[in-house]
mmCIF file of C-alpha atoms in Angstrom:
data_model
loop_
_atom_site.group_PDB
_atom_site.id
_atom_site.type_symbol
_atom_site.label_atom_id
_atom_site.label_comp_id
_atom_site.label_asym_id
_atom_site.label_seq_id
_atom_site.Cartn_x
_atom_site.Cartn_y
_atom_site.Cartn_z
ATOM 1 C CA MET E 1 63.019 -83.713 -22.691
ATOM 2 C CA LEU E 2 65.731 -84.891 -20.215
ATOM 3 C CA ARG E 3 63.451 -84.369 -16.481
ATOM 4 C CA GLN E 4 64.604 -83.965 -13.500
ATOM 5 C CA ARG E 5 64.923 -86.811 -10.999
ATOM 6 C CA THR E 6 64.937 -88.214 -7.448
ATOM 7 C CA LEU E 7 64.658 -90.933 -5.228
ATOM 8 C CA SER E 8 61.522 -93.926 -5.528
ATOM 9 C CA SER E 9 61.628 -94.211 -1.651
ATOM 10 C CA GLN E 10 63.759 -94.147 1.398
ATOM 11 C CA ILE E 11 66.705 -95.792 1.850
ATOM 12 C CA ASN E 12 69.173 -95.837 5.055
ATOM 13 C CA ALA E 13 73.144 -96.599 6.040
ATOM 14 C CA SER E 14 75.659 -95.742 8.607
ATOM 15 C CA GLY E 15 78.969 -95.955 8.946
ATOM 16 C CA VAL E 16 82.212 -93.981 10.170
ATOM 17 C CA GLY E 17 83.245 -90.468 8.987
ATOM 18 C CA LEU E 18 86.350 -90.844 7.967
ATOM 19 C CA HIS E 19 87.754 -87.755 9.745
ATOM 20 C CA THR E 20 85.882 -87.520 12.835
ATOM 21 C CA GLY E 21 86.155 -91.389 13.528
ATOM 22 C CA LYS E 22 81.931 -90.966 15.354
ATOM 23 C CA LYS E 23 79.464 -93.692 13.695
ATOM 24 C CA VAL E 24 76.621 -91.803 11.907
ATOM 25 C CA SER E 25 73.711 -92.714 10.478
ATOM 26 C CA LEU E 26 72.474 -91.906 6.889
ATOM 27 C CA THR E 27 68.927 -91.386 5.229
ATOM 28 C CA LEU E 28 68.114 -90.206 1.825
ATOM 29 C CA ARG E 29 64.631 -89.768 1.020
ATOM 30 C CA PRO E 30 63.024 -88.508 -1.966
ATOM 31 C CA ALA E 31 62.358 -84.653 -2.923
ATOM 32 C CA ASP E 32 60.145 -82.648 -5.022
ATOM 33 C CA ALA E 33 60.890 -81.102 -8.186
ATOM 34 C CA ASP E 34 63.722 -78.144 -7.904
ATOM 35 C CA ALA E 35 64.065 -78.417 -4.548
ATOM 36 C CA GLY E 36 68.096 -79.472 -5.474
ATOM 37 C CA ILE E 37 69.956 -81.613 -2.622
ATOM 38 C CA ILE E 38 69.187 -80.634 0.377
ATOM 39 C CA PHE E 39 71.217 -81.775 3.980
ATOM 40 C CA ILE E 40 69.489 -81.896 7.640
ATOM 41 C CA ARG E 41 71.407 -82.666 10.521
ATOM 42 C CA THR E 42 68.692 -84.477 12.757
ATOM 43 C CA ASP E 43 70.939 -84.636 15.924
ATOM 44 C CA ILE E 44 70.407 -81.046 16.484
ATOM 45 C CA GLN E 45 68.266 -78.360 15.940
ATOM 46 C CA SER E 46 69.027 -76.563 12.468
ATOM 47 C CA GLU E 47 67.660 -75.052 8.982
ATOM 48 C CA PRO E 48 68.611 -77.386 6.374
ATOM 49 C CA ILE E 49 71.413 -76.798 4.360
ATOM 50 C CA LYS E 50 71.474 -76.488 0.893
ATOM 51 C CA ALA E 51 73.913 -77.996 -1.134
ATOM 52 C CA SER E 52 75.674 -74.866 -3.164
ATOM 53 C CA PHE E 53 79.615 -73.912 -3.533
ATOM 54 C CA ASP E 54 78.857 -70.808 -2.121
ATOM 55 C CA ASN E 55 77.563 -72.624 1.407
ATOM 56 C CA VAL E 56 81.248 -74.521 1.017
ATOM 57 C CA ASN E 57 83.100 -73.333 4.660
ATOM 58 C CA ASP E 58 86.268 -76.004 4.712
ATOM 59 C CA THR E 59 87.874 -78.044 2.215
ATOM 60 C CA ARG E 60 90.900 -79.189 4.322
ATOM 61 C CA LEU E 61 91.161 -83.218 2.538
ATOM 62 C CA GLN E 62 87.486 -82.782 2.015
ATOM 63 C CA THR E 63 84.129 -80.531 1.012
ATOM 64 C CA SER E 64 82.374 -78.793 4.379
ATOM 65 C CA LEU E 65 79.125 -77.390 3.855
ATOM 66 C CA SER E 66 77.859 -74.643 6.694
ATOM 67 C CA ASN E 67 74.835 -72.682 8.012
ATOM 68 C CA ASN E 68 75.621 -70.466 10.393
ATOM 69 C CA ASP E 69 77.237 -72.913 12.846
ATOM 70 C CA VAL E 70 76.213 -76.144 11.540
ATOM 71 C CA ARG E 71 78.722 -78.586 9.836
ATOM 72 C CA ILE E 72 78.330 -80.907 7.424
ATOM 73 C CA SER E 73 81.743 -82.641 6.424
ATOM 74 C CA THR E 74 82.898 -84.833 3.914
ATOM 75 C CA VAL E 75 79.744 -84.703 1.279
ATOM 76 C CA GLU E 76 82.004 -84.460 -1.903
ATOM 77 C CA HIS E 77 81.728 -88.780 -2.369
ATOM 78 C CA LEU E 78 77.852 -89.156 -1.696
ATOM 79 C CA LEU E 79 77.117 -85.849 -4.239
ATOM 80 C CA SER E 80 79.696 -87.140 -7.201
ATOM 81 C CA ALA E 81 77.159 -90.316 -6.761
ATOM 82 C CA LEU E 82 74.200 -88.241 -7.124
ATOM 83 C CA ALA E 83 76.000 -86.628 -9.670
ATOM 84 C CA GLY E 84 76.834 -89.825 -11.680
ATOM 85 C CA LEU E 85 73.110 -90.977 -11.307
ATOM 86 C CA GLY E 86 71.579 -87.759 -12.671
ATOM 87 C CA ILE E 87 70.272 -87.352 -8.916
ATOM 88 C CA ASP E 88 68.661 -83.420 -9.194
ATOM 89 C CA ASN E 89 66.256 -83.254 -5.515
ATOM 90 C CA ALA E 90 67.156 -85.599 -2.974
ATOM 91 C CA ILE E 91 66.741 -84.767 0.769
ATOM 92 C CA ILE E 92 69.512 -86.634 2.931
ATOM 93 C CA GLU E 93 69.498 -86.642 6.845
ATOM 94 C CA LEU E 94 72.692 -87.318 9.199
ATOM 95 C CA ASP E 95 72.374 -87.878 12.853
ATOM 96 C CA GLY E 96 76.326 -86.241 13.366
ATOM 97 C CA PRO E 97 78.665 -83.960 11.448
ATOM 98 C CA GLU E 98 79.880 -86.257 8.603
ATOM 99 C CA VAL E 99 79.128 -87.851 5.737
ATOM 100 C CA PRO E 100 79.799 -91.751 6.494
ATOM 101 C CA ILE E 101 82.815 -92.434 4.136
ATOM 102 C CA MET E 102 81.866 -96.426 3.814
ATOM 103 C CA ASP E 103 84.346 -98.105 1.603
ATOM 104 C CA GLY E 104 86.451 -95.066 0.420
ATOM 105 C CA SER E 105 84.423 -94.330 -2.936
ATOM 106 C CA ALA E 106 80.899 -93.489 -4.143
ATOM 107 C CA ARG E 107 79.985 -96.940 -4.923
ATOM 108 C CA PRO E 108 78.355 -97.503 -1.780
ATOM 109 C CA PHE E 109 76.065 -94.536 -2.096
ATOM 110 C CA VAL E 110 75.432 -95.620 -6.188
ATOM 111 C CA PHE E 111 73.820 -99.339 -5.359
ATOM 112 C CA MET E 112 72.320 -97.050 -1.672
ATOM 113 C CA ILE E 113 70.445 -95.063 -4.648
ATOM 114 C CA GLN E 114 70.141 -97.874 -6.629
ATOM 115 C CA SER E 115 68.354 -99.852 -4.364
ATOM 116 C CA ALA E 116 66.416 -97.040 -3.575
ATOM 117 C CA GLY E 117 65.036 -96.542 -7.045
ATOM 118 C CA ILE E 118 65.311 -93.533 -9.474
ATOM 119 C CA LYS E 119 62.045 -91.791 -10.654
ATOM 120 C CA GLU E 120 61.586 -88.891 -13.298
ATOM 121 C CA GLN E 121 59.568 -86.117 -12.236
ATOM 122 C CA ASN E 122 57.557 -83.843 -14.007
ATOM 123 C CA ALA E 123 60.318 -80.837 -14.323
ATOM 124 C CA PRO E 124 63.248 -80.322 -17.253
ATOM 125 C CA LYS E 125 66.437 -81.239 -15.980
ATOM 126 C CA LYS E 126 68.773 -77.961 -15.846
ATOM 127 C CA PHE E 127 72.161 -77.951 -16.739
ATOM 128 C CA ILE E 128 74.790 -75.165 -16.442
ATOM 129 C CA LYS E 129 76.690 -75.258 -20.228
ATOM 130 C CA VAL E 130 79.707 -72.897 -19.885
ATOM 131 C CA THR E 131 80.315 -70.391 -23.127
ATOM 132 C CA LYS E 132 83.506 -69.053 -21.888
ATOM 133 C CA PRO E 133 87.184 -70.462 -20.248
ATOM 134 C CA ILE E 134 87.289 -69.788 -16.940
ATOM 135 C CA GLU E 135 90.831 -71.217 -14.953
ATOM 136 C CA VAL E 136 92.211 -70.478 -11.145
ATOM 137 C CA ARG E 137 95.168 -71.203 -10.143
ATOM 138 C CA GLN E 138 97.506 -71.250 -7.053
ATOM 139 C CA ASN E 139 101.201 -71.391 -7.637
ATOM 140 C CA GLU E 140 101.412 -74.554 -9.603
ATOM 141 C CA LYS E 141 97.997 -75.959 -9.394
ATOM 142 C CA TRP E 142 95.165 -74.796 -11.433
ATOM 143 C CA ALA E 143 91.930 -75.781 -12.751
ATOM 144 C CA ARG E 144 89.666 -75.064 -16.233
ATOM 145 C CA ILE E 145 86.071 -75.511 -17.285
ATOM 146 C CA GLU E 146 86.416 -74.764 -20.987
ATOM 147 C CA PRO E 147 83.382 -75.359 -23.468
ATOM 148 C CA PHE E 148 82.474 -78.651 -24.398
ATOM 149 C CA ASP E 149 79.380 -80.144 -26.186
ATOM 150 C CA GLY E 150 78.930 -82.585 -23.018
ATOM 151 C CA PHE E 151 81.015 -83.289 -20.092
ATOM 152 C CA LYS E 152 84.180 -83.820 -19.893
ATOM 153 C CA VAL E 153 86.713 -84.808 -17.269
ATOM 154 C CA SER E 154 90.621 -84.535 -17.370
ATOM 155 C CA PHE E 155 92.589 -84.767 -14.155
ATOM 156 C CA THR E 156 96.255 -85.269 -13.667
ATOM 157 C CA ILE E 157 98.277 -85.862 -10.542
ATOM 158 C CA ASP E 158 101.882 -85.697 -10.050
ATOM 159 C CA PHE E 159 103.297 -87.887 -6.895
ATOM 160 C CA ASN E 160 107.333 -88.705 -6.884
ATOM 161 C CA HIS E 161 106.570 -92.046 -5.332
ATOM 162 C CA PRO E 162 107.067 -95.989 -6.172
ATOM 163 C CA ALA E 163 103.302 -96.688 -5.345
ATOM 164 C CA PHE E 164 102.717 -94.112 -8.727
ATOM 165 C CA ASP E 165 103.094 -95.262 -12.151
ATOM 166 C CA ASN E 166 103.481 -92.529 -14.209
ATOM 167 C CA SER E 167 101.472 -93.627 -16.714
ATOM 168 C CA SER E 168 98.643 -94.120 -14.754
ATOM 169 C CA GLN E 169 98.925 -90.465 -13.048
ATOM 170 C CA SER E 170 96.624 -88.741 -16.024
ATOM 171 C CA SER E 171 92.899 -89.799 -17.261
ATOM 172 C CA GLU E 172 90.225 -88.505 -18.983
ATOM 173 C CA ILE E 173 86.551 -89.668 -19.280
ATOM 174 C CA ASP E 174 84.146 -87.972 -21.856
ATOM 175 C CA PHE E 175 80.607 -89.158 -19.941
ATOM 176 C CA SER E 176 79.168 -88.985 -23.026
ATOM 177 C CA SER E 177 80.306 -92.159 -23.955
ATOM 178 C CA VAL E 178 81.534 -93.704 -20.413
ATOM 179 C CA SER E 179 79.423 -94.879 -17.717
ATOM 180 C CA TYR E 180 80.560 -93.356 -14.950
ATOM 181 C CA LEU E 181 79.607 -96.293 -12.668
ATOM 182 C CA SER E 182 82.075 -98.395 -14.252
ATOM 183 C CA GLN E 183 85.227 -95.793 -14.199
ATOM 184 C CA VAL E 184 85.031 -93.915 -11.558
ATOM 185 C CA SER E 185 82.387 -94.676 -8.757
ATOM 186 C CA ARG E 186 84.056 -97.500 -7.313
ATOM 187 C CA ALA E 187 87.792 -95.628 -7.231
ATOM 188 C CA ARG E 188 88.515 -95.007 -3.280
ATOM 189 C CA THR E 189 90.340 -91.964 -1.717
ATOM 190 C CA PHE E 190 93.867 -92.779 -0.496
ATOM 191 C CA GLY E 191 96.340 -91.677 1.908
ATOM 192 C CA PHE E 192 100.302 -91.631 3.189
ATOM 193 C CA VAL E 193 101.082 -93.759 6.450
ATOM 194 C CA LYS E 194 104.176 -90.973 7.179
ATOM 195 C CA ASP E 195 101.025 -88.327 7.298
ATOM 196 C CA ILE E 196 98.641 -90.273 9.770
ATOM 197 C CA GLU E 197 99.630 -88.687 12.755
ATOM 198 C CA ASN E 198 100.232 -85.417 11.935
ATOM 199 C CA LEU E 199 96.887 -85.377 10.500
ATOM 200 C CA ARG E 200 95.158 -86.848 13.866
ATOM 201 C CA LYS E 201 97.220 -84.039 15.427
ATOM 202 C CA ASN E 202 94.302 -81.969 13.765
ATOM 203 C CA ASN E 203 92.166 -84.141 14.092
ATOM 204 C CA LEU E 204 91.458 -85.712 10.560
ATOM 205 C CA ALA E 205 91.367 -89.027 9.613
ATOM 206 C CA LEU E 206 90.225 -89.818 12.960
ATOM 207 C CA GLY E 207 88.380 -92.942 10.993
ATOM 208 C CA GLY E 208 90.540 -93.582 8.222
ATOM 209 C CA SER E 209 92.072 -97.253 7.675
ATOM 210 C CA VAL E 210 92.399 -99.872 5.045
ATOM 211 C CA ASN E 211 88.937 -100.574 5.648
ATOM 212 C CA ASN E 212 87.978 -96.423 3.897
ATOM 213 C CA ALA E 213 91.025 -95.985 2.045
ATOM 214 C CA VAL E 214 94.310 -97.253 -0.265
ATOM 215 C CA VAL E 215 96.906 -96.463 2.154
ATOM 216 C CA ILE E 216 100.816 -96.111 0.745
ATOM 217 C CA ASP E 217 104.170 -96.534 3.050
ATOM 218 C CA ASP E 218 107.166 -95.666 1.658
ATOM 219 C CA TYR E 219 107.431 -97.941 -0.926
ATOM 220 C CA ARG E 220 104.075 -99.567 -1.634
ATOM 221 C CA VAL E 221 100.294 -99.749 -1.088
ATOM 222 C CA VAL E 222 100.062 -101.667 2.253
ATOM 223 C CA ASN E 223 95.845 -103.003 1.206
ATOM 224 C CA GLU E 224 96.594 -106.875 0.928
ATOM 225 C CA GLU E 225 93.732 -106.384 -2.116
ATOM 226 C CA GLY E 226 96.628 -103.763 -3.849
ATOM 227 C CA VAL E 227 94.311 -101.461 -6.059
ATOM 228 C CA ARG E 228 90.859 -101.828 -7.882
ATOM 229 C CA PHE E 229 92.000 -100.366 -11.242
ATOM 230 C CA GLN E 230 95.490 -98.912 -12.339
ATOM 231 C CA ASP E 231 94.562 -95.364 -12.436
ATOM 232 C CA GLU E 232 92.763 -95.281 -8.989
ATOM 233 C CA PHE E 233 94.427 -92.622 -7.607
ATOM 234 C CA VAL E 234 93.769 -90.352 -10.315
ATOM 235 C CA LYS E 235 90.043 -91.534 -10.664
ATOM 236 C CA HIS E 236 89.501 -90.655 -7.235
ATOM 237 C CA LYS E 237 90.459 -87.591 -7.706
ATOM 238 C CA ILE E 238 87.869 -87.226 -10.664
ATOM 239 C CA LEU E 239 85.451 -88.723 -8.420
ATOM 240 C CA ASP E 240 85.869 -85.730 -5.974
ATOM 241 C CA ALA E 241 85.806 -82.939 -8.965
ATOM 242 C CA ILE E 242 82.397 -84.235 -9.981
ATOM 243 C CA GLY E 243 81.130 -84.194 -6.345
ATOM 244 C CA ASP E 244 82.798 -80.523 -6.004
ATOM 245 C CA LEU E 245 81.514 -79.253 -9.454
ATOM 246 C CA TYR E 246 77.502 -80.563 -8.374
ATOM 247 C CA LEU E 247 77.900 -78.049 -5.918
ATOM 248 C CA LEU E 248 76.560 -75.454 -8.958
ATOM 249 C CA GLY E 249 73.545 -77.165 -8.370
ATOM 250 C CA HIS E 250 73.105 -78.441 -11.601
ATOM 251 C CA GLY E 251 74.758 -80.952 -13.897
ATOM 252 C CA LEU E 252 77.704 -79.532 -16.134
ATOM 253 C CA ILE E 253 77.621 -78.938 -19.585
ATOM 254 C CA GLY E 254 81.683 -78.166 -20.627
ATOM 255 C CA SER E 255 85.181 -79.676 -19.828
ATOM 256 C CA PHE E 256 86.883 -79.715 -16.813
ATOM 257 C CA SER E 257 90.341 -79.881 -16.412
ATOM 258 C CA ALA E 258 93.243 -79.654 -13.522
ATOM 259 C CA TYR E 259 96.826 -80.543 -11.995
ATOM 260 C CA LYS E 260 96.899 -81.099 -8.733
ATOM 261 C CA SER E 261 93.555 -79.757 -7.988
ATOM 262 C CA GLY E 262 92.043 -80.048 -4.219
ATOM 263 C CA HIS E 263 88.615 -79.365 -3.101
ATOM 264 C CA HIS E 264 89.488 -75.681 -2.565
ATOM 265 C CA LEU E 265 90.443 -74.976 -6.154
ATOM 266 C CA ASN E 266 87.168 -76.910 -7.531
ATOM 267 C CA ASN E 267 85.136 -74.575 -4.876
ATOM 268 C CA LEU E 268 87.132 -71.245 -6.288
ATOM 269 C CA LEU E 269 86.712 -72.712 -9.613
ATOM 270 C CA LEU E 270 82.623 -72.574 -8.988
ATOM 271 C CA ARG E 271 83.075 -69.106 -7.459
ATOM 272 C CA GLU E 272 84.663 -67.594 -10.105
ATOM 273 C CA LEU E 273 82.338 -69.237 -13.037
ATOM 274 C CA ASP E 274 79.727 -67.978 -11.029
ATOM 275 C CA ASN E 275 81.075 -63.825 -10.624
ATOM 276 C CA ASN E 276 81.227 -64.460 -14.733
ATOM 277 C CA LYS E 277 77.711 -64.525 -15.957
ATOM 278 C CA GLU E 278 78.840 -64.222 -19.033
ATOM 279 C CA ALA E 279 80.113 -67.387 -19.110
ATOM 280 C CA TRP E 280 77.723 -69.346 -18.528
ATOM 281 C CA GLU E 281 73.750 -70.542 -19.142
ATOM 282 C CA GLU E 282 71.413 -72.271 -18.111
ATOM 283 C CA VAL E 283 69.629 -74.665 -20.036
ATOM 284 C CA ILE E 284 67.351 -78.061 -21.081
ATOM 285 C CA ILE E 285 68.091 -80.665 -22.990
ATOM 286 C CA ASN E 286 64.512 -81.053 -25.526
ATOM 287 C CA ASP E 287 66.200 -83.905 -26.665
ATOM 288 C CA VAL E 288 66.860 -87.559 -24.794
ATOM 289 C CA ASP E 289 69.390 -88.853 -27.498
ATOM 290 C CA LYS E 290 71.354 -85.311 -27.087
ATOM 291 C CA SER E 291 71.824 -86.167 -23.222
ATOM 292 C CA PRO E 292 75.216 -84.762 -22.221
ATOM 293 C CA ILE E 293 75.581 -87.328 -19.874
ATOM 294 C CA LEU E 294 74.995 -91.364 -20.009
ATOM 295 C CA TYR E 295 72.869 -91.758 -17.453
ATOM 296 C CA THR E 296 71.208 -95.155 -16.227
ATOM 297 C CA SER E 297 67.735 -95.835 -16.891
ATOM 298 C CA PRO E 298 65.126 -94.233 -14.802
ATOM 299 C CA GLU E 299 61.940 -95.924 -13.487
ATOM 300 C CA PRO E 300 59.266 -95.716 -16.627
ATOM 301 C CA LEU E 301 57.262 -91.993 -15.687
ATOM 302 C CA THR E 302 54.099 -92.369 -14.398
ATOM 303 C CA SER E 303 50.752 -90.486 -14.086
ATOM 304 C CA GLU E 304 51.790 -89.425 -10.291
ATOM 305 C CA SER E 305 55.110 -88.145 -10.608
#
């Protein structure tokens, strides 16, 4: 049986919020089986916020969760790392309103989780298995989930810009055979110089720089080191989508595909899936060899787990 996972120990880090520009400290803690992913603001008195699609309150260039007036922004990269490593249960404490952007990818969060250790728990891992196609559209943009015996993500972006190679604006990854760590986790967020002034007028991207994003001017990538791999832009959209999809509360068994989708459309898709109860079922995997996702190995299960 595939078992739920949490962290073996607590781990801390700090960084700057991409949009607020404020320094924030982050602590990841183990959580009990079936707890899910829980966010807690430690700088104010507030109730915990569960990582759930119906707690999403803002999708402008990031995904934010809220509980009444309390908000935690830019959760998608951390959620993507948790999903990629199969972490079902964790407590995430922040002393500010935004998850730190780190280097703009999920890799620093992957490193944190691996440094803390991954522990199996005495409870079955649950998945949402898609049984019927669900699709949402917004003008030419669309996102879709379909039945698939595994977890596959296909994404297409469409930028008419010299920095974007037409051959690298689409990508498809089957995570039953391909590692999230090697193929997706290192892909950084990206943005255009021409948009910076307008974003900052709207209190967005206040902490953005070449240290935490791929920055593109009218002709090229500004970062001295360039891109990490040719299709880094579309791979980052896949990274984002994995984080957004994890707001289902469980891993997905199905195929997600999208054209020019973003956080808003991704969230609408999850709400539409939830509204169509006949289009999915909750399942467990009794045969470990039939895992729908290629996860890294956890620590051995002990009698205390």
